[in-house]
Amino acid sequence: MPRLLLIAHAPSDNTRRLTEAALAGANHPDIDVEVIYKPPLEANADDVLAADAILLGTTENFGYMSGAMKDFFDRIYYPCLEHTEGLPYALFVRAGNDGTGAKGSIERIIIGLKWRAIQPALVMAGPFQQDFISQCEELGMTLAAGLEAGIY
């Protein structure tokens, strides 16, 4: 069974709701994919190496990805380099500002890892909107369904 790894930093109620929505979408009852969720400080290179796709979620902190997400990348980068090329991934960013710094910092690391985006990053900026929840659910479902179908 394909394995989807969700790594998301959710320090607030709103980001927790977004992460739960992504998990709900990925765990849709019509999709047969193993979904594993780990906060970035608990995830390691073995988790990434065992995944068939990865969904990343972060807050925008001071115009950058969260420190927890940066720590995750620092720990997995070299062990995964050259072993996860082409890994399908998707990204969601919850941003109080415009999210470009957080998105760009993650995408620069992923260029080095040579992972493959399944779609442009989902950046949810400004005041929290209820629509953000459905967007994250759809993102999780899209990645899981494509993984199950062998598209990614």
PDB file of N, CA and C in Angstrom, residues 76-125:
ATOM      1  N   ILE A  76      17.134  15.806   7.935  1.00  0.00           N
ATOM      2  CA  ILE A  76      16.889  14.786   6.898  1.00  0.00           C
ATOM      3  C   ILE A  76      17.635  15.050   5.594  1.00  0.00           C
ATOM      4  N   TYR A  77      18.165  16.237   5.412  1.00  0.00           N
ATOM      5  CA  TYR A  77      18.696  16.615   4.108  1.00  0.00           C
ATOM      6  C   TYR A  77      19.748  15.630   3.593  1.00  0.00           C
ATOM      7  N   TYR A  78      20.846  15.488   4.280  1.00  0.00           N
ATOM      8  CA  TYR A  78      21.919  14.629   3.751  1.00  0.00           C
ATOM      9  C   TYR A  78      21.570  13.146   3.759  1.00  0.00           C
ATOM     10  N   PRO A  79      20.883  12.631   4.773  1.00  0.00           N
ATOM     11  CA  PRO A  79      20.502  11.210   4.700  1.00  0.00           C
ATOM     12  C   PRO A  79      19.538  10.899   3.535  1.00  0.00           C
ATOM     13  N   CYS A  80      18.749  11.898   3.125  1.00  0.00           N
ATOM     14  CA  CYS A  80      17.771  11.678   2.049  1.00  0.00           C
ATOM     15  C   CYS A  80      18.283  12.091   0.672  1.00  0.00           C
ATOM     16  N   LEU A  81      19.314  12.926   0.664  1.00  0.00           N
ATOM     17  CA  LEU A  81      19.877  13.393  -0.603  1.00  0.00           C
ATOM     18  C   LEU A  81      20.301  12.182  -1.438  1.00  0.00           C
ATOM     19  N   GLU A  82      19.948  12.181  -2.683  1.00  0.00           N
ATOM     20  CA  GLU A  82      20.245  11.119  -3.646  1.00  0.00           C
ATOM     21  C   GLU A  82      19.442   9.833  -3.409  1.00  0.00           C
ATOM     22  N   HIS A  83      18.615   9.788  -2.368  1.00  0.00           N
ATOM     23  CA  HIS A  83      17.799   8.593  -2.116  1.00  0.00           C
ATOM     24  C   HIS A  83      16.304   8.863  -2.305  1.00  0.00           C
ATOM     25  N   THR A  84      15.935  10.145  -2.398  1.00  0.00           N
ATOM     26  CA  THR A  84      14.518  10.486  -2.525  1.00  0.00           C
ATOM     27  C   THR A  84      14.240  11.358  -3.744  1.00  0.00           C
ATOM     28  N   GLU A  85      15.146  11.383  -4.689  1.00  0.00           N
ATOM     29  CA  GLU A  85      14.931  12.188  -5.890  1.00  0.00           C
ATOM     30  C   GLU A  85      13.616  11.800  -6.551  1.00  0.00           C
ATOM     31  N   GLY A  86      12.860  12.803  -6.963  1.00  0.00           N
ATOM     32  CA  GLY A  86      11.579  12.565  -7.615  1.00  0.00           C
ATOM     33  C   GLY A  86      10.426  12.328  -6.660  1.00  0.00           C
ATOM     34  N   LEU A  87      10.674  12.364  -5.345  1.00  0.00           N
ATOM     35  CA  LEU A  87       9.607  12.142  -4.370  1.00  0.00           C
ATOM     36  C   LEU A  87       8.501  13.175  -4.580  1.00  0.00           C
ATOM     37  N   PRO A  88       7.273  12.730  -4.831  1.00  0.00           N
ATOM     38  CA  PRO A  88       6.173  13.689  -5.006  1.00  0.00           C
ATOM     39  C   PRO A  88       5.867  14.370  -3.672  1.00  0.00           C
ATOM     40  N   TYR A  89       5.629  15.673  -3.737  1.00  0.00           N
ATOM     41  CA  TYR A  89       5.299  16.400  -2.522  1.00  0.00           C
ATOM     42  C   TYR A  89       4.307  17.511  -2.834  1.00  0.00           C
ATOM     43  N   ALA A  90       3.665  17.972  -1.774  1.00  0.00           N
ATOM     44  CA  ALA A  90       2.822  19.160  -1.828  1.00  0.00           C
ATOM     45  C   ALA A  90       3.114  19.957  -0.561  1.00  0.00           C
ATOM     46  N   LEU A  91       2.791  21.233  -0.597  1.00  0.00           N
ATOM     47  CA  LEU A  91       3.110  22.139   0.496  1.00  0.00           C
ATOM     48  C   LEU A  91       1.946  23.069   0.768  1.00  0.00           C
ATOM     49  N   PHE A  92       1.629  23.241   2.077  1.00  0.00           N
ATOM     50  CA  PHE A  92       0.719  24.319   2.450  1.00  0.00           C
ATOM     51  C   PHE A  92       1.392  25.198   3.485  1.00  0.00           C
ATOM     52  N   VAL A  93       1.149  26.509   3.355  1.00  0.00           N
ATOM     53  CA  VAL A  93       1.744  27.515   4.225  1.00  0.00           C
ATOM     54  C   VAL A  93       0.625  28.369   4.794  1.00  0.00           C
ATOM     55  N   ARG A  94       0.588  28.490   6.099  1.00  0.00           N
ATOM     56  CA  ARG A  94      -0.341  29.413   6.760  1.00  0.00           C
ATOM     57  C   ARG A  94       0.455  30.662   7.105  1.00  0.00           C
ATOM     58  N   ALA A  95       0.084  31.780   6.473  1.00  0.00           N
ATOM     59  CA  ALA A  95       0.879  32.997   6.560  1.00  0.00           C
ATOM     60  C   ALA A  95       0.054  34.172   7.068  1.00  0.00           C
ATOM     61  N   GLY A  96       0.620  34.874   8.011  1.00  0.00           N
ATOM     62  CA  GLY A  96       0.009  36.114   8.460  1.00  0.00           C
ATOM     63  C   GLY A  96       0.293  37.245   7.492  1.00  0.00           C
ATOM     64  N   ASN A  97       1.420  37.162   6.797  1.00  0.00           N
ATOM     65  CA  ASN A  97       1.778  38.163   5.792  1.00  0.00           C
ATOM     66  C   ASN A  97       1.454  37.605   4.413  1.00  0.00           C
ATOM     67  N   ASP A  98       2.448  37.496   3.541  1.00  0.00           N
ATOM     68  CA  ASP A  98       2.159  37.001   2.195  1.00  0.00           C
ATOM     69  C   ASP A  98       2.641  35.575   1.942  1.00  0.00           C
ATOM     70  N   GLY A  99       3.451  35.014   2.836  1.00  0.00           N
ATOM     71  CA  GLY A  99       3.877  33.626   2.720  1.00  0.00           C
ATOM     72  C   GLY A  99       5.011  33.356   1.757  1.00  0.00           C
ATOM     73  N   THR A 100       5.456  34.366   1.016  1.00  0.00           N
ATOM     74  CA  THR A 100       6.474  34.107   0.001  1.00  0.00           C
ATOM     75  C   THR A 100       7.808  33.680   0.605  1.00  0.00           C
ATOM     76  N   GLY A 101       8.165  34.211   1.753  1.00  0.00           N
ATOM     77  CA  GLY A 101       9.427  33.831   2.383  1.00  0.00           C
ATOM     78  C   GLY A 101       9.420  32.384   2.841  1.00  0.00           C
ATOM     79  N   ALA A 102       8.340  31.972   3.496  1.00  0.00           N
ATOM     80  CA  ALA A 102       8.237  30.581   3.959  1.00  0.00           C
ATOM     81  C   ALA A 102       8.206  29.624   2.772  1.00  0.00           C
ATOM     82  N   LYS A 103       7.397  29.939   1.798  1.00  0.00           N
ATOM     83  CA  LYS A 103       7.291  29.098   0.595  1.00  0.00           C
ATOM     84  C   LYS A 103       8.641  29.007  -0.110  1.00  0.00           C
ATOM     85  N   GLY A 104       9.281  30.135  -0.326  1.00  0.00           N
ATOM     86  CA  GLY A 104      10.553  30.158  -1.040  1.00  0.00           C
ATOM     87  C   GLY A 104      11.659  29.422  -0.296  1.00  0.00           C
ATOM     88  N   SER A 105      11.693  29.549   1.025  1.00  0.00           N
ATOM     89  CA  SER A 105      12.753  28.876   1.788  1.00  0.00           C
ATOM     90  C   SER A 105      12.613  27.364   1.706  1.00  0.00           C
ATOM     91  N   ILE A 106      11.399  26.864   1.740  1.00  0.00           N
ATOM     92  CA  ILE A 106      11.186  25.416   1.618  1.00  0.00           C
ATOM     93  C   ILE A 106      11.484  24.965   0.190  1.00  0.00           C
ATOM     94  N   GLU A 107      11.017  25.709  -0.783  1.00  0.00           N
ATOM     95  CA  GLU A 107      11.239  25.301  -2.171  1.00  0.00           C
ATOM     96  C   GLU A 107      12.720  25.290  -2.533  1.00  0.00           C
ATOM     97  N   ARG A 108      13.526  26.168  -1.952  1.00  0.00           N
ATOM     98  CA  ARG A 108      14.971  26.148  -2.224  1.00  0.00           C
ATOM     99  C   ARG A 108      15.605  24.859  -1.701  1.00  0.00           C
ATOM    100  N   ILE A 109      15.190  24.417  -0.526  1.00  0.00           N
ATOM    101  CA  ILE A 109      15.713  23.157   0.015  1.00  0.00           C
ATOM    102  C   ILE A 109      15.266  21.996  -0.855  1.00  0.00           C
ATOM    103  N   ILE A 110      14.020  22.009  -1.277  1.00  0.00           N
ATOM    104  CA  ILE A 110      13.469  20.917  -2.075  1.00  0.00           C
ATOM    105  C   ILE A 110      14.118  20.844  -3.457  1.00  0.00           C
ATOM    106  N   ILE A 111      14.556  21.970  -3.984  1.00  0.00           N
ATOM    107  CA  ILE A 111      15.306  21.946  -5.247  1.00  0.00           C
ATOM    108  C   ILE A 111      16.553  21.088  -5.078  1.00  0.00           C
ATOM    109  N   GLY A 112      17.242  21.252  -3.950  1.00  0.00           N
ATOM    110  CA  GLY A 112      18.436  20.449  -3.680  1.00  0.00           C
ATOM    111  C   GLY A 112      18.117  18.973  -3.521  1.00  0.00           C
ATOM    112  N   LEU A 113      16.976  18.669  -2.900  1.00  0.00           N
ATOM    113  CA  LEU A 113      16.564  17.272  -2.718  1.00  0.00           C
ATOM    114  C   LEU A 113      16.026  16.660  -4.005  1.00  0.00           C
ATOM    115  N   LYS A 114      15.653  17.518  -4.945  1.00  0.00           N
ATOM    116  CA  LYS A 114      15.098  17.099  -6.237  1.00  0.00           C
ATOM    117  C   LYS A 114      13.764  16.369  -6.100  1.00  0.00           C
ATOM    118  N   TRP A 115      12.941  16.855  -5.154  1.00  0.00           N
ATOM    119  CA  TRP A 115      11.583  16.341  -5.036  1.00  0.00           C
ATOM    120  C   TRP A 115      10.733  16.981  -6.127  1.00  0.00           C
ATOM    121  N   ARG A 116       9.565  16.391  -6.380  1.00  0.00           N
ATOM    122  CA  ARG A 116       8.702  16.825  -7.485  1.00  0.00           C
ATOM    123  C   ARG A 116       7.362  17.329  -6.941  1.00  0.00           C
ATOM    124  N   ALA A 117       7.078  18.602  -7.167  1.00  0.00           N
ATOM    125  CA  ALA A 117       5.814  19.194  -6.721  1.00  0.00           C
ATOM    126  C   ALA A 117       4.661  18.655  -7.553  1.00  0.00           C
ATOM    127  N   ILE A 118       3.587  18.290  -6.897  1.00  0.00           N
ATOM    128  CA  ILE A 118       2.410  17.823  -7.625  1.00  0.00           C
ATOM    129  C   ILE A 118       1.521  18.987  -8.037  1.00  0.00           C
ATOM    130  N   GLN A 119       1.715  20.143  -7.395  1.00  0.00           N
ATOM    131  CA  GLN A 119       0.988  21.362  -7.728  1.00  0.00           C
ATOM    132  C   GLN A 119       1.701  22.529  -7.056  1.00  0.00           C
ATOM    133  N   PRO A 120       1.395  23.748  -7.462  1.00  0.00           N
ATOM    134  CA  PRO A 120       2.006  24.893  -6.776  1.00  0.00           C
ATOM    135  C   PRO A 120       1.625  24.892  -5.297  1.00  0.00           C
ATOM    136  N   ALA A 121       2.490  25.474  -4.477  1.00  0.00           N
ATOM    137  CA  ALA A 121       2.237  25.541  -3.032  1.00  0.00           C
ATOM    138  C   ALA A 121       0.926  26.258  -2.745  1.00  0.00           C
ATOM    139  N   LEU A 122       0.222  25.756  -1.750  1.00  0.00           N
ATOM    140  CA  LEU A 122      -1.010  26.380  -1.270  1.00  0.00           C
ATOM    141  C   LEU A 122      -0.612  27.352  -0.166  1.00  0.00           C
ATOM    142  N   VAL A 123      -0.711  28.637  -0.450  1.00  0.00           N
ATOM    143  CA  VAL A 123      -0.367  29.669   0.524  1.00  0.00           C
ATOM    144  C   VAL A 123      -1.654  30.346   0.964  1.00  0.00           C
ATOM    145  N   MET A 124      -1.935  30.244   2.253  1.00  0.00           N
ATOM    146  CA  MET A 124      -3.144  30.825   2.829  1.00  0.00           C
ATOM    147  C   MET A 124      -2.727  32.008   3.685  1.00  0.00           C
ATOM    148  N   ALA A 125      -2.856  33.207   3.127  1.00  0.00           N
ATOM    149  CA  ALA A 125      -2.343  34.417   3.762  1.00  0.00           C
ATOM    150  C   ALA A 125      -3.474  35.285   4.295  1.00  0.00           C
TER     151      ALA A 125
END
